[in-house]
PDB file of C-alpha atoms in Angstrom:
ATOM      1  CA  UNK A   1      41.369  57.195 165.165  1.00  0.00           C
ATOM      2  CA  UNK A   2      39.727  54.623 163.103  1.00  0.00           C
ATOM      3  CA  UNK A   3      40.113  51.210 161.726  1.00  0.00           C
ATOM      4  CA  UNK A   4      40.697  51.069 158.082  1.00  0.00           C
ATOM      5  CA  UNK A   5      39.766  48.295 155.964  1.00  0.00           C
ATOM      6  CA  UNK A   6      43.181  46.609 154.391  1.00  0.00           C
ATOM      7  CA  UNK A   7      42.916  45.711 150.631  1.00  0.00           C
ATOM      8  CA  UNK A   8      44.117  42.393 149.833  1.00  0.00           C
ATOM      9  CA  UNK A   9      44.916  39.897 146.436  1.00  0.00           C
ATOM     10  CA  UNK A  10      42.740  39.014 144.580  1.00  0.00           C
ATOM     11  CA  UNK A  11      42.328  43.303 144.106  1.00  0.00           C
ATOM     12  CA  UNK A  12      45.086  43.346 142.057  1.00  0.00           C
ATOM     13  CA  UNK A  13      44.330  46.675 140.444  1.00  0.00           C
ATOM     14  CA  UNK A  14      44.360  48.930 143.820  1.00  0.00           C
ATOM     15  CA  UNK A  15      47.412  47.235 145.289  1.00  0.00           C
ATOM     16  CA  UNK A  16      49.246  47.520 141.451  1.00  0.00           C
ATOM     17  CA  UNK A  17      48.364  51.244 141.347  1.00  0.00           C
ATOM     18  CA  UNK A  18      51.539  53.646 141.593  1.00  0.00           C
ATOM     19  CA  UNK A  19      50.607  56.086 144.156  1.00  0.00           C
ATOM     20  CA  UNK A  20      51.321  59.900 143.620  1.00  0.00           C
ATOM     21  CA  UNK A  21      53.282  62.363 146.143  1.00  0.00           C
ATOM     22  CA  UNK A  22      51.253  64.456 148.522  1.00  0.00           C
ATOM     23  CA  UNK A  23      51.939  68.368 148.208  1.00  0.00           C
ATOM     24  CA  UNK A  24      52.452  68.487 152.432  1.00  0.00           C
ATOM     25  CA  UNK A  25      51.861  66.848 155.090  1.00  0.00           C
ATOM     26  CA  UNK A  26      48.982  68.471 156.966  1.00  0.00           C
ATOM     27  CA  UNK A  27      46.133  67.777 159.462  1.00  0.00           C
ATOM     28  CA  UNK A  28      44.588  65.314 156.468  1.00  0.00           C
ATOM     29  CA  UNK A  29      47.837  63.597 155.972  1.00  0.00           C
ATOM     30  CA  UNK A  30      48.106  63.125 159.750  1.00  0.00           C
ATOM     31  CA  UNK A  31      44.989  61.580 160.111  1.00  0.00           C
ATOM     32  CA  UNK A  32      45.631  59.216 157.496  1.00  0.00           C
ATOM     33  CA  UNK A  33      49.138  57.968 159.241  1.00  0.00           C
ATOM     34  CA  UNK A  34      47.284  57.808 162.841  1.00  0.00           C
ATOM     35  CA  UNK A  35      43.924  55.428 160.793  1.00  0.00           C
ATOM     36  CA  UNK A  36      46.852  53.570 159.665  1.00  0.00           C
ATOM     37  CA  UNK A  37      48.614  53.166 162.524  1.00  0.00           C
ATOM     38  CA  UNK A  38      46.140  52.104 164.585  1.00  0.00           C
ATOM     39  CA  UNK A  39      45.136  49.742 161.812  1.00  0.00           C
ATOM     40  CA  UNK A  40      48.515  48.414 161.168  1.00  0.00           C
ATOM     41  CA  UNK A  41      48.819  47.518 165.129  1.00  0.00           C
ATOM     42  CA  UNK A  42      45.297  45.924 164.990  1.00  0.00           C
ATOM     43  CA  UNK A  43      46.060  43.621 162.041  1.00  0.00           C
ATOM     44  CA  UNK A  44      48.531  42.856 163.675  1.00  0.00           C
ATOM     45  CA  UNK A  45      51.439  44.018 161.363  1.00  0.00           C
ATOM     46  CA  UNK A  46      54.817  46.061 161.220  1.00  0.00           C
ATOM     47  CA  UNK A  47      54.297  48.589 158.136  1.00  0.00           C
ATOM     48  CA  UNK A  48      51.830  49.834 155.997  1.00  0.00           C
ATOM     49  CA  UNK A  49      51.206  51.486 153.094  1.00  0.00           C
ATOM     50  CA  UNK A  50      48.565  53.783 152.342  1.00  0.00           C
ATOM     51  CA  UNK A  51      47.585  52.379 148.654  1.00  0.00           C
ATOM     52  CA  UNK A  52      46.864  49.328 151.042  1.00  0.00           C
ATOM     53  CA  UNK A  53      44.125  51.036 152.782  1.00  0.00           C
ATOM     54  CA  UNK A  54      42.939  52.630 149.434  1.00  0.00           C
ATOM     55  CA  UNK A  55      45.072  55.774 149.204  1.00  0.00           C
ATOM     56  CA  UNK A  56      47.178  55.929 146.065  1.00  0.00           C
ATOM     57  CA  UNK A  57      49.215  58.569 148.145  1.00  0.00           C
ATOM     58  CA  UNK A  58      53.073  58.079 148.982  1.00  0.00           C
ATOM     59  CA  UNK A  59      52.784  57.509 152.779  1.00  0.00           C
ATOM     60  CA  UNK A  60      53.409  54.548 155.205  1.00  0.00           C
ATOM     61  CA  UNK A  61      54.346  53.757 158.847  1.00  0.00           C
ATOM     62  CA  UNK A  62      56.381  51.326 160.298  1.00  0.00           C
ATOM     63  CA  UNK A  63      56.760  50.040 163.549  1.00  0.00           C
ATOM     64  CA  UNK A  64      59.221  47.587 164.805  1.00  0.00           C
ATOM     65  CA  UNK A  65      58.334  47.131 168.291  1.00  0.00           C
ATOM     66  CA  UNK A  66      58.030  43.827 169.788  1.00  0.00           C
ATOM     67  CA  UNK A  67      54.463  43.436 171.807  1.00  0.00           C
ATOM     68  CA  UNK A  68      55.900  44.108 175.323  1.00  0.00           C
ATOM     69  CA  UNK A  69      58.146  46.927 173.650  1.00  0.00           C
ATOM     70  CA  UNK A  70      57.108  50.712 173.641  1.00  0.00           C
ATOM     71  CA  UNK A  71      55.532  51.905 170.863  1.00  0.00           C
ATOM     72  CA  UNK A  72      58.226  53.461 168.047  1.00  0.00           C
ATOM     73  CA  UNK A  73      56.237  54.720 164.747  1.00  0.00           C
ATOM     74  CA  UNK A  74      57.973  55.994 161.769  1.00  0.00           C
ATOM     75  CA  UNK A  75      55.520  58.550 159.801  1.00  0.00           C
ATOM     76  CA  UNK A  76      57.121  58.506 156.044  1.00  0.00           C
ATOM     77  CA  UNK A  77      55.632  60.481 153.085  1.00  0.00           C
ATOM     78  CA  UNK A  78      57.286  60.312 149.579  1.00  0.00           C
ATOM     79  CA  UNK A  79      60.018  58.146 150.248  1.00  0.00           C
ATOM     80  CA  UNK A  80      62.663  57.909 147.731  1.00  0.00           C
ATOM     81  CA  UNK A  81      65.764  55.161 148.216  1.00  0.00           C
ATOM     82  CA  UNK A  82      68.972  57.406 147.403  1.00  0.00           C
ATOM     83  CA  UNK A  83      71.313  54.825 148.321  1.00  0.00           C
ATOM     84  CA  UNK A  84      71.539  50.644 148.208  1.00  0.00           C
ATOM     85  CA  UNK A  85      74.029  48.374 149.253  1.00  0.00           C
ATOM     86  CA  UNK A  86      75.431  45.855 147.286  1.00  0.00           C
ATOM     87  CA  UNK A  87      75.112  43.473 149.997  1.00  0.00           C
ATOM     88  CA  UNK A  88      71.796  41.356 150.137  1.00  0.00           C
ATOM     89  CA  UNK A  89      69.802  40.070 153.024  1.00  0.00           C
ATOM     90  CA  UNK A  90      67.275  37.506 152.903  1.00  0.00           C
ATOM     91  CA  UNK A  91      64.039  38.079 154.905  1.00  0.00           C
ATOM     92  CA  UNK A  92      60.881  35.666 155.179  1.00  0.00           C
ATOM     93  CA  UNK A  93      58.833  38.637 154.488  1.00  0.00           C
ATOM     94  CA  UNK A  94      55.078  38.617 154.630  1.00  0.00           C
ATOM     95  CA  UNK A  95      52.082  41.396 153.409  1.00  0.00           C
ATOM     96  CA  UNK A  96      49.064  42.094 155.407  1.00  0.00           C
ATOM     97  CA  UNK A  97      47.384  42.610 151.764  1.00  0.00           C
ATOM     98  CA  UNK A  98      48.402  38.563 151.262  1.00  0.00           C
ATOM     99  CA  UNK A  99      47.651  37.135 154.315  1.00  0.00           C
ATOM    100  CA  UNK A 100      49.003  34.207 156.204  1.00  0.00           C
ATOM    101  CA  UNK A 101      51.615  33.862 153.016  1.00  0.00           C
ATOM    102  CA  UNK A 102      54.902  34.684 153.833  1.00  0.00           C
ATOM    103  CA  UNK A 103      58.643  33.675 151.177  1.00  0.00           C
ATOM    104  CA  UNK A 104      62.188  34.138 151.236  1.00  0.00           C
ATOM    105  CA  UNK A 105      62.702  37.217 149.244  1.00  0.00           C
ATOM    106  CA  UNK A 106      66.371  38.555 148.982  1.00  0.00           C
ATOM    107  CA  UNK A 107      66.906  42.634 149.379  1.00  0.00           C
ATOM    108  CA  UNK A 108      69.901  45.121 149.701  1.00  0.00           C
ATOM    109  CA  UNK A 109      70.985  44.645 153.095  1.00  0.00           C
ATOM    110  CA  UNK A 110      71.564  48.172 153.744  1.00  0.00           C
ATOM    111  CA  UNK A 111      69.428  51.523 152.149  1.00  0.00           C
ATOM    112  CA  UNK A 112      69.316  55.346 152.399  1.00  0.00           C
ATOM    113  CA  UNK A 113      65.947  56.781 152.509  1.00  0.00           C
ATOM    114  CA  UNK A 114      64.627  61.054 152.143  1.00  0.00           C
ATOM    115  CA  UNK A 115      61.265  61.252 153.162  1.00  0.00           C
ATOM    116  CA  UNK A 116      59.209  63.978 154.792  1.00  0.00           C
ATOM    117  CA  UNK A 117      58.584  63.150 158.467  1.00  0.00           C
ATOM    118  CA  UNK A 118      55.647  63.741 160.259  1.00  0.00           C
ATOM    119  CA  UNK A 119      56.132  67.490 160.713  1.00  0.00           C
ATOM    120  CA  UNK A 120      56.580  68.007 157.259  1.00  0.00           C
ATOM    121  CA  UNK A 121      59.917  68.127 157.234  1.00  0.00           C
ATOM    122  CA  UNK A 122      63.222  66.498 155.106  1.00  0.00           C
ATOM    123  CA  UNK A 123      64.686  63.956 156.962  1.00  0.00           C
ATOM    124  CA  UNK A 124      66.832  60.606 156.135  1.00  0.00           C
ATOM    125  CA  UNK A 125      67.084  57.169 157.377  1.00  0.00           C
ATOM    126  CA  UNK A 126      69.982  54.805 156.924  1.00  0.00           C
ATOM    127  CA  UNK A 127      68.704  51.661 157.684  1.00  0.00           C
ATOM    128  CA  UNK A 128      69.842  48.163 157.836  1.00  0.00           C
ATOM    129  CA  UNK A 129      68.258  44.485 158.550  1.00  0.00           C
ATOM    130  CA  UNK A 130      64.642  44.278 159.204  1.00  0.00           C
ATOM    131  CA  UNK A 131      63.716  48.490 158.836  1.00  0.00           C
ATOM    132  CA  UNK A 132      66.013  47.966 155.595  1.00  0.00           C
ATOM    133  CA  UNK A 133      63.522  45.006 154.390  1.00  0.00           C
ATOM    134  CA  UNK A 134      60.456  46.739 155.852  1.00  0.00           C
ATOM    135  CA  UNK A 135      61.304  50.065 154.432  1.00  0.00           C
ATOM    136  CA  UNK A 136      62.096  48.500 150.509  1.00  0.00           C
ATOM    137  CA  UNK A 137      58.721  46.085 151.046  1.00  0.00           C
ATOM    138  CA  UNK A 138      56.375  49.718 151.792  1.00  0.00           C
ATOM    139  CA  UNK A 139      58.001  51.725 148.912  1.00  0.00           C
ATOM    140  CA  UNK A 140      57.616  48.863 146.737  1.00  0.00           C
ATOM    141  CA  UNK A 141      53.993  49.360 147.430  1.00  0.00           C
ATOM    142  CA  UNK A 142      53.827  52.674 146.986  1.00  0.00           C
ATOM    143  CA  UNK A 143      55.097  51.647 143.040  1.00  0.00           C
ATOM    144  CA  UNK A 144      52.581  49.392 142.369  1.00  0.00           C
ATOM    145  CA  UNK A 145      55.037  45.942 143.397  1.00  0.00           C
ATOM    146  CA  UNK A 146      54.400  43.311 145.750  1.00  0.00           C
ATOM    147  CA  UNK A 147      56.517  41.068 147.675  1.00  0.00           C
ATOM    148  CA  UNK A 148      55.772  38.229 145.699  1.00  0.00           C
ATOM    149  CA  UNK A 149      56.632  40.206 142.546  1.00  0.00           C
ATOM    150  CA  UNK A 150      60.683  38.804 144.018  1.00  0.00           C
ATOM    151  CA  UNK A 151      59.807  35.139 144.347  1.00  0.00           C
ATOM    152  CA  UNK A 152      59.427  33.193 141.016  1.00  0.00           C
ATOM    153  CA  UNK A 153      56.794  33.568 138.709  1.00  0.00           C
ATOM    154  CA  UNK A 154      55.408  29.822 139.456  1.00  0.00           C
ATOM    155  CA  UNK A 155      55.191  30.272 143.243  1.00  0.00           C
ATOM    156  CA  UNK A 156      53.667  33.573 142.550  1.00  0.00           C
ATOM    157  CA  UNK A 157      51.332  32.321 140.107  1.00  0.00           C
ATOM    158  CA  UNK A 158      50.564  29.812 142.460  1.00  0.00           C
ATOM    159  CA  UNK A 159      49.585  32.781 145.699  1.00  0.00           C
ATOM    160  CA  UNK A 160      47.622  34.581 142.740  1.00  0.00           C
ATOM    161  CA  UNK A 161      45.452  32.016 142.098  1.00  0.00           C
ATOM    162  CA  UNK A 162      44.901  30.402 145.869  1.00  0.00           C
ATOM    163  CA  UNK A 163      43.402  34.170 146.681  1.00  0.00           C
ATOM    164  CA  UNK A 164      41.200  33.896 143.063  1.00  0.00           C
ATOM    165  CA  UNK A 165      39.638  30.473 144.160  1.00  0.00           C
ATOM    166  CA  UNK A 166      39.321  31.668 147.779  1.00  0.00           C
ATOM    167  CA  UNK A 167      37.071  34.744 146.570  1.00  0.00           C
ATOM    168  CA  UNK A 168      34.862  32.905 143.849  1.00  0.00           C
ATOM    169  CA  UNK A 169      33.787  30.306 147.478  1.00  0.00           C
ATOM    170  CA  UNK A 170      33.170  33.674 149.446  1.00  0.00           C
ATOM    171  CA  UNK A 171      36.070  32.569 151.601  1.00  0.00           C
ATOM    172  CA  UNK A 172      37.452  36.510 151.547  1.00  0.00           C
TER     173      UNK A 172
END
């Protein structure tokens, strides 16, 4: 396994990019998930996309584990929400492509998601609280959307730019 390097704002253009299905998930597709992995645990974070690594395919892990906790991966390739409740949840979510940001961002409380798991195969997840949030913030990457995309258009104006200045002094 290797470290991948994590794209972050101000590279608007990769992280806005819609990313496309893969045909299957073979021995390329499990590489992929196991680089991310072990970069997503590194970083330290709980899910990543692949678009955020580079890879405008539909595929992410997530892992909710707590540090002492063993290790619980979910392998997901093109996700698709089939269900949302009405019900919202608030989360202080954060994005290992914005880091050291994190906002309030309100979500369904409660989704159904059909995904190929890691063998390939059709599976679904009902999920609800953080995986719920988690889950929705991943896909939303795989469309091109970012977190901030569901806070106003000042405060995300606002994140835009701090990452703009921070690149022009070399600070990324």
């Amino acid at each position: 396994m290797s470290l991948l390097p994590i794209i972050t704002l101000p590279d608007e253009k990769t992280l806005r990019e819609v990313s496309r299905p893969v045909g299957s998930v073979d021995s390329h597709v499990k590489k992929l998930w196991d680089d991310m992995l072990e970069t997503m645990y590194r970083a330290p974070g709980i899910g990543l996309a692949a678009i955020q690594v580079g890879v405008p395919q539909r595929l992410l892990v997530i892992d909710l584990a707590k540090e002492n906790e063993p290790k619980t991966p979910l392998f997901v390739a093109n996700p698709e929400i089939v269900w949302a409740s009405e019900a919202q949840s608030d989360y202080e979510e954060g994005c290992l492509s914005i880091p050291e940001y994190y906002e309030m961002v309100s979500r369904p409380a409660e989704i159904k998601v059909r995904y190929l798991n890691r063998e390939g195969e059709p599976s679904e997840i009902h999920a609800a609280g953080l995986m719920a949030t988690c889950l929705q913030h991943e896909i939303d990457h795989l469309n091109g959307v970012l977190f901030i995309d569901h806070i106003s258009r000042l405060k995300r104006e606002r994140v835009i730019k701090k990452f703009q200045k921070a690149q022009k002094l070399g600070k990324l």
